[in-house]
PDB file of C-alpha atoms in Angstrom:
ATOM      1  CA  UNK A   8      71.339  -3.321 -31.106  1.00 38.00           C
ATOM      2  CA  UNK A   9      72.625  -2.070 -27.754  1.00 39.00           C
ATOM      3  CA  UNK A  10      69.113  -2.010 -26.268  1.00 43.00           C
ATOM      4  CA  UNK A  11      68.515  -5.535 -27.538  1.00 48.00           C
ATOM      5  CA  UNK A  12      71.776  -6.760 -25.970  1.00 49.00           C
ATOM      6  CA  UNK A  13      70.906  -5.175 -22.617  1.00 52.00           C
ATOM      7  CA  UNK A  14      67.425  -6.702 -22.811  1.00 80.00           C
ATOM      8  CA  UNK A  15      68.850 -10.185 -23.417  1.00 84.00           C
ATOM      9  CA  UNK A  16      71.490  -9.790 -20.718  1.00 88.00           C
ATOM     10  CA  UNK A  17      68.873  -8.881 -18.119  1.00 89.00           C
ATOM     11  CA  UNK A  18      66.759 -11.919 -18.920  1.00 91.00           C
ATOM     12  CA  UNK A  19      69.810 -14.183 -18.883  1.00 93.00           C
ATOM     13  CA  UNK A  20      70.703 -12.910 -15.411  1.00 93.00           C
ATOM     14  CA  UNK A  21      67.124 -13.589 -14.346  1.00 94.00           C
ATOM     15  CA  UNK A  22      67.325 -17.135 -15.717  1.00 95.00           C
ATOM     16  CA  UNK A  23      70.609 -17.748 -13.913  1.00 96.00           C
ATOM     17  CA  UNK A  24      69.307 -16.322 -10.640  1.00 96.00           C
ATOM     18  CA  UNK A  25      66.197 -18.493 -10.667  1.00 97.00           C
ATOM     19  CA  UNK A  26      68.289 -21.527 -11.558  1.00 96.00           C
ATOM     20  CA  UNK A  27      70.691 -20.940  -8.668  1.00 97.00           C
ATOM     21  CA  UNK A  28      67.797 -20.403  -6.251  1.00 97.00           C
ATOM     22  CA  UNK A  29      66.258 -23.674  -7.411  1.00 97.00           C
ATOM     23  CA  UNK A  30      69.558 -25.441  -6.828  1.00 96.00           C
ATOM     24  CA  UNK A  31      69.744 -24.116  -3.266  1.00 96.00           C
ATOM     25  CA  UNK A  32      66.116 -25.016  -2.596  1.00 97.00           C
ATOM     26  CA  UNK A  33      66.741 -28.554  -3.848  1.00 96.00           C
ATOM     27  CA  UNK A  34      69.624 -29.437  -1.527  1.00 95.00           C
ATOM     28  CA  UNK A  35      67.478 -30.852   1.336  1.00 94.00           C
ATOM     29  CA  UNK A  36      65.191 -32.569  -1.181  1.00 94.00           C
ATOM     30  CA  UNK A  37      68.100 -34.381  -2.801  1.00 93.00           C
ATOM     31  CA  UNK A  38      69.208 -35.455   0.676  1.00 92.00           C
ATOM     32  CA  UNK A  39      65.799 -36.995   1.290  1.00 89.00           C
ATOM     33  CA  UNK A  40      64.632 -34.330   3.741  1.00 89.00           C
ATOM     34  CA  UNK A  41      61.893 -31.713   3.900  1.00 89.00           C
ATOM     35  CA  UNK A  42      62.334 -28.025   4.540  1.00 91.00           C
ATOM     36  CA  UNK A  43      61.626 -27.046   8.180  1.00 91.00           C
ATOM     37  CA  UNK A  44      58.028 -26.058   8.708  1.00 92.00           C
ATOM     38  CA  UNK A  45      56.601 -27.706   5.622  1.00 93.00           C
ATOM     39  CA  UNK A  46      54.463 -30.125   7.609  1.00 92.00           C
ATOM     40  CA  UNK A  47      53.139 -27.201   9.652  1.00 93.00           C
ATOM     41  CA  UNK A  48      52.040 -25.412   6.480  1.00 93.00           C
ATOM     42  CA  UNK A  49      50.471 -28.556   5.056  1.00 92.00           C
ATOM     43  CA  UNK A  50      48.649 -29.172   8.322  1.00 92.00           C
ATOM     44  CA  UNK A  51      47.332 -25.611   8.447  1.00 93.00           C
ATOM     45  CA  UNK A  52      46.018 -25.846   4.895  1.00 91.00           C
ATOM     46  CA  UNK A  53      44.366 -29.197   5.574  1.00 91.00           C
ATOM     47  CA  UNK A  54      42.613 -27.810   8.635  1.00 91.00           C
ATOM     48  CA  UNK A  55      41.254 -24.963   6.502  1.00 91.00           C
ATOM     49  CA  UNK A  56      39.486 -27.368   4.136  1.00 94.00           C
ATOM     50  CA  UNK A  57      35.733 -26.959   3.680  1.00 93.00           C
ATOM     51  CA  UNK A  58      33.240 -27.872   0.929  1.00 93.00           C
ATOM     52  CA  UNK A  59      33.151 -24.262  -0.280  1.00 94.00           C
ATOM     53  CA  UNK A  60      36.938 -23.861  -0.368  1.00 94.00           C
ATOM     54  CA  UNK A  61      37.344 -27.241  -2.024  1.00 94.00           C
ATOM     55  CA  UNK A  62      35.144 -26.162  -4.922  1.00 94.00           C
ATOM     56  CA  UNK A  63      37.116 -22.946  -5.299  1.00 95.00           C
ATOM     57  CA  UNK A  64      40.489 -24.696  -5.222  1.00 95.00           C
ATOM     58  CA  UNK A  65      39.384 -27.347  -7.698  1.00 93.00           C
ATOM     59  CA  UNK A  66      38.471 -24.576 -10.125  1.00 94.00           C
ATOM     60  CA  UNK A  67      41.610 -22.509  -9.451  1.00 95.00           C
ATOM     61  CA  UNK A  68      44.024 -25.396  -9.916  1.00 94.00           C
ATOM     62  CA  UNK A  69      42.545 -26.140 -13.353  1.00 93.00           C
ATOM     63  CA  UNK A  70      43.997 -22.866 -14.633  1.00 93.00           C
ATOM     64  CA  UNK A  71      47.485 -24.153 -13.885  1.00 92.00           C
ATOM     65  CA  UNK A  72      47.005 -27.391 -15.804  1.00 91.00           C
ATOM     66  CA  UNK A  73      49.029 -28.297 -18.859  1.00 89.00           C
ATOM     67  CA  UNK A  74      45.867 -28.395 -20.999  1.00 90.00           C
ATOM     68  CA  UNK A  75      45.108 -24.759 -20.240  1.00 92.00           C
ATOM     69  CA  UNK A  76      48.760 -23.761 -20.593  1.00 93.00           C
ATOM     70  CA  UNK A  77      49.163 -25.386 -23.997  1.00 93.00           C
ATOM     71  CA  UNK A  78      45.871 -23.944 -25.247  1.00 94.00           C
ATOM     72  CA  UNK A  79      46.637 -20.400 -24.133  1.00 94.00           C
ATOM     73  CA  UNK A  80      50.236 -20.426 -25.396  1.00 94.00           C
ATOM     74  CA  UNK A  81      49.079 -21.755 -28.770  1.00 94.00           C
ATOM     75  CA  UNK A  82      46.611 -18.858 -28.857  1.00 93.00           C
ATOM     76  CA  UNK A  83      49.329 -16.327 -27.999  1.00 90.00           C
ATOM     77  CA  UNK A  84      51.538 -17.648 -30.791  1.00 91.00           C
ATOM     78  CA  UNK A  85      48.640 -17.528 -33.251  1.00 92.00           C
ATOM     79  CA  UNK A  86      47.952 -13.876 -32.405  1.00 89.00           C
ATOM     80  CA  UNK A  87      51.620 -12.944 -32.758  1.00 87.00           C
ATOM     81  CA  UNK A  88      51.825 -14.849 -36.037  1.00 88.00           C
ATOM     82  CA  UNK A  89      48.830 -13.005 -37.461  1.00 87.00           C
ATOM     83  CA  UNK A  90      50.188  -9.643 -36.342  1.00 83.00           C
ATOM     84  CA  UNK A  91      53.619 -10.288 -37.849  1.00 75.00           C
ATOM     85  CA  UNK A  92      52.159 -11.994 -40.955  1.00 75.00           C
ATOM     86  CA  UNK A  93      55.099 -14.370 -40.923  1.00 70.00           C
ATOM     87  CA  UNK A  94      56.695 -16.878 -38.579  1.00 72.00           C
ATOM     88  CA  UNK A  95      59.149 -15.072 -36.302  1.00 80.00           C
ATOM     89  CA  UNK A  96      61.088 -16.032 -33.220  1.00 81.00           C
ATOM     90  CA  UNK A  97      58.761 -13.891 -31.121  1.00 85.00           C
ATOM     91  CA  UNK A  98      55.696 -15.665 -32.512  1.00 87.00           C
ATOM     92  CA  UNK A  99      57.230 -19.030 -31.621  1.00 89.00           C
ATOM     93  CA  UNK A 100      58.116 -17.946 -28.084  1.00 90.00           C
ATOM     94  CA  UNK A 101      54.876 -18.994 -26.278  1.00 92.00           C
ATOM     95  CA  UNK A 102      54.650 -22.505 -27.722  1.00 93.00           C
ATOM     96  CA  UNK A 103      58.407 -23.050 -27.494  1.00 93.00           C
ATOM     97  CA  UNK A 104      58.427 -22.053 -23.838  1.00 94.00           C
ATOM     98  CA  UNK A 105      55.449 -24.246 -22.989  1.00 95.00           C
ATOM     99  CA  UNK A 106      56.396 -27.395 -24.903  1.00 94.00           C
ATOM    100  CA  UNK A 107      60.048 -27.100 -23.925  1.00 94.00           C
ATOM    101  CA  UNK A 108      59.124 -27.020 -20.238  1.00 94.00           C
ATOM    102  CA  UNK A 109      57.599 -30.517 -20.256  1.00 92.00           C
ATOM    103  CA  UNK A 110      60.822 -32.552 -20.593  1.00 94.00           C
ATOM    104  CA  UNK A 111      62.506 -30.265 -18.056  1.00 95.00           C
ATOM    105  CA  UNK A 112      59.783 -30.937 -15.514  1.00 94.00           C
ATOM    106  CA  UNK A 113      59.743 -34.680 -16.217  1.00 91.00           C
ATOM    107  CA  UNK A 114      63.511 -34.926 -15.953  1.00 93.00           C
ATOM    108  CA  UNK A 115      63.723 -33.004 -12.689  1.00 95.00           C
ATOM    109  CA  UNK A 116      60.927 -35.048 -11.112  1.00 93.00           C
ATOM    110  CA  UNK A 117      62.657 -38.285 -12.015  1.00 91.00           C
ATOM    111  CA  UNK A 118      66.031 -36.999 -10.827  1.00 92.00           C
ATOM    112  CA  UNK A 119      64.740 -35.754  -7.462  1.00 92.00           C
ATOM    113  CA  UNK A 120      62.322 -38.628  -6.868  1.00 89.00           C
ATOM    114  CA  UNK A 121      60.360 -36.867  -4.138  1.00 92.00           C
ATOM    115  CA  UNK A 122      57.029 -38.436  -3.201  1.00 90.00           C
ATOM    116  CA  UNK A 123      53.836 -36.435  -2.741  1.00 90.00           C
ATOM    117  CA  UNK A 124      52.609 -35.673   0.811  1.00 90.00           C
ATOM    118  CA  UNK A 125      50.940 -38.567   2.588  1.00 85.00           C
ATOM    119  CA  UNK A 126      47.620 -36.781   3.080  1.00 87.00           C
ATOM    120  CA  UNK A 127      44.064 -37.148   1.812  1.00 85.00           C
ATOM    121  CA  UNK A 128      43.966 -36.332  -1.887  1.00 84.00           C
ATOM    122  CA  UNK A 129      41.053 -34.295  -3.270  1.00 87.00           C
ATOM    123  CA  UNK A 130      40.256 -35.273  -6.902  1.00 82.00           C
ATOM    124  CA  UNK A 131      39.788 -32.464  -9.408  1.00 78.00           C
ATOM    125  CA  UNK A 132      39.828 -31.722 -13.145  1.00 76.00           C
ATOM    126  CA  UNK A 133      42.701 -33.524 -14.907  1.00 69.00           C
ATOM    127  CA  UNK A 134      43.727 -35.335 -11.685  1.00 69.00           C
ATOM    128  CA  UNK A 135      47.176 -36.595 -10.779  1.00 65.00           C
ATOM    129  CA  UNK A 136      48.175 -39.967  -9.375  1.00 60.00           C
ATOM    130  CA  UNK A 137      46.800 -41.933 -12.341  1.00 61.00           C
ATOM    131  CA  UNK A 138      50.222 -42.921 -13.683  1.00 66.00           C
ATOM    132  CA  UNK A 139      53.244 -44.294 -11.790  1.00 62.00           C
ATOM    133  CA  UNK A 140      55.347 -41.327 -12.911  1.00 65.00           C
ATOM    134  CA  UNK A 141      52.941 -38.923 -11.210  1.00 75.00           C
ATOM    135  CA  UNK A 142      53.908 -40.106  -7.743  1.00 83.00           C
ATOM    136  CA  UNK A 143      56.860 -37.712  -7.963  1.00 90.00           C
ATOM    137  CA  UNK A 144      56.065 -34.156  -6.986  1.00 92.00           C
ATOM    138  CA  UNK A 145      59.200 -31.994  -7.209  1.00 95.00           C
ATOM    139  CA  UNK A 146      58.948 -29.512  -8.898  1.00 95.00           C
ATOM    140  CA  UNK A 147      55.233 -28.773  -9.293  1.00 95.00           C
ATOM    141  CA  UNK A 148      54.149 -28.974 -12.916  1.00 93.00           C
ATOM    142  CA  UNK A 149      51.142 -26.731 -12.329  1.00 94.00           C
ATOM    143  CA  UNK A 150      53.270 -24.008 -10.736  1.00 97.00           C
ATOM    144  CA  UNK A 151      55.766 -24.256 -13.580  1.00 97.00           C
ATOM    145  CA  UNK A 152      53.051 -24.161 -16.245  1.00 96.00           C
ATOM    146  CA  UNK A 153      51.326 -21.175 -14.647  1.00 96.00           C
ATOM    147  CA  UNK A 154      54.607 -19.276 -14.332  1.00 97.00           C
ATOM    148  CA  UNK A 155      55.322 -19.723 -18.034  1.00 96.00           C
ATOM    149  CA  UNK A 156      51.824 -19.389 -19.457  1.00 95.00           C
ATOM    150  CA  UNK A 157      50.768 -16.299 -17.516  1.00 96.00           C
ATOM    151  CA  UNK A 158      54.285 -14.886 -17.592  1.00 95.00           C
ATOM    152  CA  UNK A 159      54.133 -14.785 -21.381  1.00 93.00           C
ATOM    153  CA  UNK A 160      50.711 -13.125 -21.154  1.00 92.00           C
ATOM    154  CA  UNK A 161      52.040 -10.556 -18.684  1.00 93.00           C
ATOM    155  CA  UNK A 162      54.929  -9.705 -21.025  1.00 91.00           C
ATOM    156  CA  UNK A 163      52.557  -9.267 -23.957  1.00 88.00           C
ATOM    157  CA  UNK A 164      50.179  -7.060 -21.969  1.00 91.00           C
ATOM    158  CA  UNK A 165      53.005  -4.886 -20.642  1.00 90.00           C
ATOM    159  CA  UNK A 166      54.337  -4.420 -24.167  1.00 86.00           C
ATOM    160  CA  UNK A 167      50.907  -3.314 -25.397  1.00 86.00           C
ATOM    161  CA  UNK A 168      50.057  -1.179 -22.357  1.00 89.00           C
ATOM    162  CA  UNK A 169      53.235  -0.298 -20.408  1.00 88.00           C
ATOM    163  CA  UNK A 170      51.282   2.065 -18.159  1.00 91.00           C
ATOM    164  CA  UNK A 171      49.551  -0.991 -16.664  1.00 91.00           C
ATOM    165  CA  UNK A 172      52.838  -2.688 -15.788  1.00 91.00           C
ATOM    166  CA  UNK A 173      52.373  -2.574 -12.011  1.00 92.00           C
ATOM    167  CA  UNK A 174      48.812  -3.878 -12.089  1.00 94.00           C
ATOM    168  CA  UNK A 175      49.659  -6.627 -14.550  1.00 93.00           C
ATOM    169  CA  UNK A 176      52.558  -7.834 -12.403  1.00 94.00           C
ATOM    170  CA  UNK A 177      50.387  -7.710  -9.279  1.00 96.00           C
ATOM    171  CA  UNK A 178      47.692  -9.830 -10.932  1.00 95.00           C
ATOM    172  CA  UNK A 179      50.384 -12.226 -12.162  1.00 96.00           C
ATOM    173  CA  UNK A 180      51.860 -12.617  -8.669  1.00 96.00           C
ATOM    174  CA  UNK A 181      48.464 -13.099  -7.004  1.00 97.00           C
ATOM    175  CA  UNK A 182      47.410 -15.629  -9.635  1.00 96.00           C
ATOM    176  CA  UNK A 183      50.566 -17.688  -9.159  1.00 97.00           C
ATOM    177  CA  UNK A 184      50.183 -17.605  -5.378  1.00 97.00           C
ATOM    178  CA  UNK A 185      46.571 -18.808  -5.510  1.00 97.00           C
ATOM    179  CA  UNK A 186      47.358 -21.609  -7.953  1.00 97.00           C
ATOM    180  CA  UNK A 187      50.274 -22.683  -5.763  1.00 96.00           C
ATOM    181  CA  UNK A 188      48.071 -22.671  -2.673  1.00 96.00           C
ATOM    182  CA  UNK A 189      45.527 -24.832  -4.476  1.00 95.00           C
ATOM    183  CA  UNK A 190      48.166 -27.502  -5.088  1.00 95.00           C
ATOM    184  CA  UNK A 191      48.958 -27.780  -1.382  1.00 95.00           C
ATOM    185  CA  UNK A 192      45.258 -27.630  -0.459  1.00 95.00           C
ATOM    186  CA  UNK A 193      44.398 -30.542  -2.750  1.00 93.00           C
ATOM    187  CA  UNK A 194      47.111 -32.642  -1.120  1.00 91.00           C
ATOM    188  CA  UNK A 195      49.273 -33.170  -4.198  1.00 91.00           C
ATOM    189  CA  UNK A 196      52.287 -30.978  -3.403  1.00 94.00           C
ATOM    190  CA  UNK A 197      54.586 -29.774  -0.672  1.00 95.00           C
ATOM    191  CA  UNK A 198      55.089 -25.986  -0.406  1.00 96.00           C
ATOM    192  CA  UNK A 199      58.673 -26.347  -1.647  1.00 96.00           C
ATOM    193  CA  UNK A 200      57.378 -28.251  -4.709  1.00 97.00           C
ATOM    194  CA  UNK A 201      55.395 -25.157  -5.607  1.00 97.00           C
ATOM    195  CA  UNK A 202      58.316 -22.781  -4.985  1.00 97.00           C
ATOM    196  CA  UNK A 203      60.539 -24.992  -7.120  1.00 97.00           C
ATOM    197  CA  UNK A 204      57.969 -24.898  -9.921  1.00 97.00           C
ATOM    198  CA  UNK A 205      57.975 -21.102  -9.835  1.00 98.00           C
ATOM    199  CA  UNK A 206      61.780 -20.966  -9.975  1.00 98.00           C
ATOM    200  CA  UNK A 207      62.255 -23.515 -12.751  1.00 98.00           C
ATOM    201  CA  UNK A 208      59.409 -22.010 -14.758  1.00 97.00           C
ATOM    202  CA  UNK A 209      60.814 -18.517 -14.267  1.00 96.00           C
ATOM    203  CA  UNK A 210      64.297 -19.599 -15.292  1.00 96.00           C
ATOM    204  CA  UNK A 211      63.081 -21.365 -18.426  1.00 97.00           C
ATOM    205  CA  UNK A 212      60.755 -18.506 -19.404  1.00 96.00           C
ATOM    206  CA  UNK A 213      63.508 -15.908 -18.938  1.00 95.00           C
ATOM    207  CA  UNK A 214      65.882 -17.979 -21.069  1.00 94.00           C
ATOM    208  CA  UNK A 215      63.267 -18.338 -23.814  1.00 93.00           C
ATOM    209  CA  UNK A 216      62.590 -14.593 -23.800  1.00 92.00           C
ATOM    210  CA  UNK A 217      66.319 -13.853 -24.011  1.00 90.00           C
ATOM    211  CA  UNK A 218      66.720 -16.167 -27.010  1.00 88.00           C
ATOM    212  CA  UNK A 219      63.439 -15.711 -28.882  1.00 83.00           C
ATOM    213  CA  UNK A 220      61.990 -12.294 -28.029  1.00 79.00           C
ATOM    214  CA  UNK A 221      63.605 -10.415 -30.902  1.00 59.00           C
TER     215      UNK A 221
END
């Protein structure tokens, strides 16, 4: 019981920390401003565009889409359900985390009301900008989805093979960074949109683990 309480407390602190960091990051956005240097980053990424890189980024960004996230999390829950042979809180964790994140993302986008960068948009699989709601960009839904979906996978892999903890976390971090870069490259997000997606996704995932991973 003590170990379980410590485990939950650590994840709750993580959730609170990510939430506070998101709040601090959002202050300029709520004031209608951008973070210093964001246009410089966007400009650098745009100058790096090429046909080869565009194909890579179109493929990479697909793995942060909601379709992939929902499919993978449903698969995780199915595996946990089969292993436990009954519905448990742990088995419901992946789908609960993924489906619960959608209204959070929608609500924050509407509340912040930040528009996407005014740059050339590169279409890709499951494109944005097809619905009036999608004109809002903060926080990034792809970054949030990837944080949750692959975060759950990382937790499951570490539980099965704790000796691979460092490598799993490294792959997780690199994967999130590449997906985030793809969002800026395609012209659909500011860098702070991506950072906000990581923080909100991390906060929500940590809270779900604290409440359901038992």
